[in-house]
CSV table of C-alpha atoms in Angstrom, one decimal:
chain,number,residue,atom,x,y,z
A,1,UNK,CA,0.2,0.0,-0.1
A,2,UNK,CA,1.2,3.8,-1.0
A,3,UNK,CA,1.8,5.6,1.8
A,4,UNK,CA,-1.2,8.0,2.5
A,5,UNK,CA,-0.6,11.7,2.0
A,6,UNK,CA,-2.8,15.2,1.1
A,7,UNK,CA,-3.7,18.8,1.4
A,8,UNK,CA,-7.4,20.3,1.8
A,9,UNK,CA,-6.6,24.3,1.1
A,10,UNK,CA,-9.1,26.8,1.3
A,11,UNK,CA,-8.4,29.9,-1.8
A,12,UNK,CA,-10.0,32.9,-1.1
A,13,UNK,CA,-10.8,35.2,-3.8
A,14,UNK,CA,-13.0,38.6,-4.3
A,15,UNK,CA,-15.5,39.8,-6.5
A,16,UNK,CA,-17.3,42.3,-6.7
A,17,UNK,CA,-20.5,43.1,-7.4
A,18,UNK,CA,-21.6,46.7,-9.4
A,19,UNK,CA,-24.8,49.1,-8.7
A,20,UNK,CA,-25.6,52.1,-9.9
A,21,UNK,CA,-28.2,54.6,-7.9
A,22,UNK,CA,-28.7,58.5,-7.2
A,23,UNK,CA,-29.5,57.2,-3.5
A,24,UNK,CA,-28.2,55.0,-1.1
A,25,UNK,CA,-31.9,53.2,-1.2
A,26,UNK,CA,-31.7,53.5,-4.7
A,27,UNK,CA,-28.3,51.8,-4.9
A,28,UNK,CA,-29.4,48.8,-2.5
A,29,UNK,CA,-32.8,48.1,-4.9
A,30,UNK,CA,-30.6,47.7,-8.3
A,31,UNK,CA,-27.7,45.3,-6.1
A,32,UNK,CA,-30.0,42.9,-4.5
A,33,UNK,CA,-32.0,43.4,-8.2
A,34,UNK,CA,-29.2,41.4,-9.9
A,35,UNK,CA,-28.4,37.9,-10.1
A,36,UNK,CA,-28.4,36.0,-6.7
A,37,UNK,CA,-30.9,39.1,-5.2
A,38,UNK,CA,-28.6,40.1,-3.0
A,39,UNK,CA,-25.3,42.7,-2.2
A,40,UNK,CA,-23.3,40.1,-1.2
A,41,UNK,CA,-22.6,36.8,-1.5
A,42,UNK,CA,-20.3,33.7,-1.1
A,43,UNK,CA,-19.5,30.9,-4.1
A,44,UNK,CA,-18.2,28.0,-2.5
A,45,UNK,CA,-16.1,25.2,-5.2
A,46,UNK,CA,-15.3,22.5,-3.7
A,47,UNK,CA,-12.8,19.8,-6.3
A,48,UNK,CA,-10.8,16.6,-5.0
A,49,UNK,CA,-8.4,15.0,-6.8
A,50,UNK,CA,-7.8,11.9,-5.1
A,51,UNK,CA,-4.7,8.7,-6.6
A,52,UNK,CA,-6.0,4.9,-6.1
A,53,UNK,CA,-4.7,1.8,-6.0
A,54,UNK,CA,-6.3,-1.4,-6.0
A,55,UNK,CA,-6.9,-3.3,-2.8
A,56,UNK,CA,-4.6,-7.0,-2.6
A,57,UNK,CA,-8.0,-8.6,-2.7
A,58,UNK,CA,-8.9,-6.6,-6.0
A,59,UNK,CA,-11.8,-5.8,-4.7
A,60,UNK,CA,-11.7,-2.5,-4.3
A,61,UNK,CA,-9.7,0.7,-4.9
A,62,UNK,CA,-8.6,2.8,-2.2
A,63,UNK,CA,-7.8,6.4,-2.2
A,64,UNK,CA,-4.3,6.8,-1.3
A,65,UNK,CA,-3.7,10.6,-2.1
A,66,UNK,CA,-6.0,13.2,-1.7
A,67,UNK,CA,-5.8,16.8,-2.4
A,68,UNK,CA,-9.6,19.0,-1.9
A,69,UNK,CA,-9.2,22.6,-3.2
A,70,UNK,CA,-12.8,24.5,-1.6
A,71,UNK,CA,-12.3,28.3,-4.0
A,72,UNK,CA,-14.7,30.4,-1.9
A,73,UNK,CA,-15.1,34.1,-3.9
A,74,UNK,CA,-16.2,36.1,-1.6
A,75,UNK,CA,-18.4,39.1,-3.7
A,76,UNK,CA,-19.1,42.6,-2.4
A,77,UNK,CA,-20.6,46.1,-4.1
A,78,UNK,CA,-19.2,48.6,-5.1
A,79,UNK,CA,-21.4,51.8,-5.9
A,80,UNK,CA,-20.9,54.0,-8.7
A,81,UNK,CA,-21.9,57.1,-7.0
A,82,UNK,CA,-20.4,56.5,-4.2
A,83,UNK,CA,-17.9,59.3,-4.2
A,84,UNK,CA,-20.6,61.6,-5.5
A,85,UNK,CA,-22.2,61.7,-2.1
A,86,UNK,CA,-22.6,63.7,1.3
A,87,UNK,CA,-20.2,62.4,4.6
A,88,UNK,CA,-23.5,61.5,5.9
A,89,UNK,CA,-24.4,58.7,3.3
A,90,UNK,CA,-20.9,57.5,2.7
A,91,UNK,CA,-20.4,56.9,6.6
A,92,UNK,CA,-24.0,55.2,6.6
A,93,UNK,CA,-22.7,52.9,3.2
A,94,UNK,CA,-19.3,52.2,5.6
A,95,UNK,CA,-21.5,50.9,8.1
A,96,UNK,CA,-23.6,49.0,5.9
A,97,UNK,CA,-20.7,47.8,3.9
A,98,UNK,CA,-19.1,46.6,7.3
A,99,UNK,CA,-22.1,44.6,8.0
A,100,UNK,CA,-22.5,42.9,5.2
A,101,UNK,CA,-18.3,42.0,5.0
A,102,UNK,CA,-19.3,40.2,8.5
A,103,UNK,CA,-21.9,38.3,7.2
A,104,UNK,CA,-20.6,37.0,4.3
A,105,UNK,CA,-17.1,36.0,6.3
A,106,UNK,CA,-19.4,34.0,8.2
A,107,UNK,CA,-20.2,32.1,5.4
A,108,UNK,CA,-16.8,31.8,4.5
A,109,UNK,CA,-16.3,30.4,8.1
A,110,UNK,CA,-19.3,27.9,7.9
A,111,UNK,CA,-17.4,26.6,4.7
A,112,UNK,CA,-13.5,26.5,6.2
A,113,UNK,CA,-14.7,24.6,9.4
A,114,UNK,CA,-17.1,22.3,7.3
A,115,UNK,CA,-13.9,21.6,5.0
A,116,UNK,CA,-10.9,21.3,7.5
A,117,UNK,CA,-8.7,18.8,7.1
A,118,UNK,CA,-11.0,16.6,4.6
A,119,UNK,CA,-8.4,15.0,2.8
A,120,UNK,CA,-7.8,13.6,5.7
A,121,UNK,CA,-11.9,12.0,5.9
A,122,UNK,CA,-11.0,10.8,1.9
A,123,UNK,CA,-8.2,8.5,3.0
A,124,UNK,CA,-8.1,4.8,3.2
A,125,UNK,CA,-11.5,4.6,1.9
A,126,UNK,CA,-12.8,3.3,-1.1
A,127,UNK,CA,-13.7,5.7,-4.1
A,128,UNK,CA,-17.5,5.3,-3.8
A,129,UNK,CA,-17.2,6.0,-0.2
A,130,UNK,CA,-14.7,8.9,-0.8
A,131,UNK,CA,-17.4,10.7,-2.9
A,132,UNK,CA,-20.0,10.0,-0.3
A,133,UNK,CA,-18.2,12.1,2.4
A,134,UNK,CA,-17.3,14.6,0.3
A,135,UNK,CA,-20.8,15.3,-1.3
A,136,UNK,CA,-22.3,14.9,1.9
A,137,UNK,CA,-19.8,17.1,3.4
A,138,UNK,CA,-20.9,20.1,0.5
A,139,UNK,CA,-24.6,19.2,1.1
A,140,UNK,CA,-24.1,20.1,5.0
A,141,UNK,CA,-21.9,23.3,4.2
A,142,UNK,CA,-24.6,24.4,1.8
A,143,UNK,CA,-27.6,23.3,4.9
A,144,UNK,CA,-25.0,24.9,7.7
A,145,UNK,CA,-25.5,28.6,5.0
A,146,UNK,CA,-28.2,28.4,4.5
A,147,UNK,CA,-29.3,28.1,8.1
A,148,UNK,CA,-26.9,30.6,9.0
A,149,UNK,CA,-29.1,33.1,6.4
A,150,UNK,CA,-32.5,32.0,8.1
A,151,UNK,CA,-31.0,32.7,11.5
A,152,UNK,CA,-29.4,36.0,10.4
A,153,UNK,CA,-32.4,37.3,8.2
A,154,UNK,CA,-29.5,37.1,5.4
A,155,UNK,CA,-27.5,39.8,7.3
A,156,UNK,CA,-31.0,41.6,9.2
A,157,UNK,CA,-30.1,40.9,12.7
A,158,UNK,CA,-26.2,42.0,12.1
A,159,UNK,CA,-27.1,45.3,10.7
A,160,UNK,CA,-27.3,45.0,7.2
A,161,UNK,CA,-30.3,46.8,7.2
A,162,UNK,CA,-29.9,50.2,5.1
A,163,UNK,CA,-31.3,53.4,7.3
A,164,UNK,CA,-32.6,56.9,5.1
A,165,UNK,CA,-29.7,59.3,4.9
A,166,UNK,CA,-30.0,63.0,4.9
A,167,UNK,CA,-28.3,65.5,3.1
A,168,UNK,CA,-30.3,69.0,2.0
A,169,UNK,CA,-33.0,70.2,3.0
A,170,UNK,CA,-35.6,67.9,2.2
A,171,UNK,CA,-36.9,65.1,4.1
A,172,UNK,CA,-36.2,61.4,3.9
A,173,UNK,CA,-39.4,59.9,5.0
A,174,UNK,CA,-39.3,56.6,6.0
A,175,UNK,CA,-42.3,55.4,5.1
A,176,UNK,CA,-41.4,56.5,1.6
A,177,UNK,CA,-38.0,54.7,2.4
A,178,UNK,CA,-39.0,51.5,3.7
A,179,UNK,CA,-37.8,49.5,2.1
A,180,UNK,CA,-34.2,49.7,3.3
A,181,UNK,CA,-35.5,49.0,6.4
A,182,UNK,CA,-35.8,45.4,5.6
A,183,UNK,CA,-33.7,45.0,2.3
A,184,UNK,CA,-32.2,41.2,2.6
A,185,UNK,CA,-28.7,41.2,1.3
């Protein structure tokens, strides 16, 4: 039997979601109307590469080397008109962005925990058992991420809701801008 070896690597990548809007409400609305309907996201893409040998009794192929690569792509928003906004709006955007970043990092933490040392669980297993362990791990990570989103209301309980901010003499009405209070991100 060959020596067992392998690695599990988490590769973190960053991406952006661009939105336009004359005010923060419009920017958030435009963000959440794109793609996944969220202002930010994390995409988890796990892959495995295994090497096998034939068991001595010729009954099964056994994994002796397993390399797992989990690519985590965090997409965060870019508001194209941010530089044109007054200081209170910029501060609200920065607060929102920080809360969203915390929420998305929570997804990455869930995946890191789920996939930690996964290669070790594959070593010495039959190819079908290794496939099941890999697929079950990915499915559980997805379930845990869905639970996290439900528990945090997609980050709203972590502060990702946006508060209407006023720059000039015009009044910003909470009732006109209710989308901010419960925008899922």
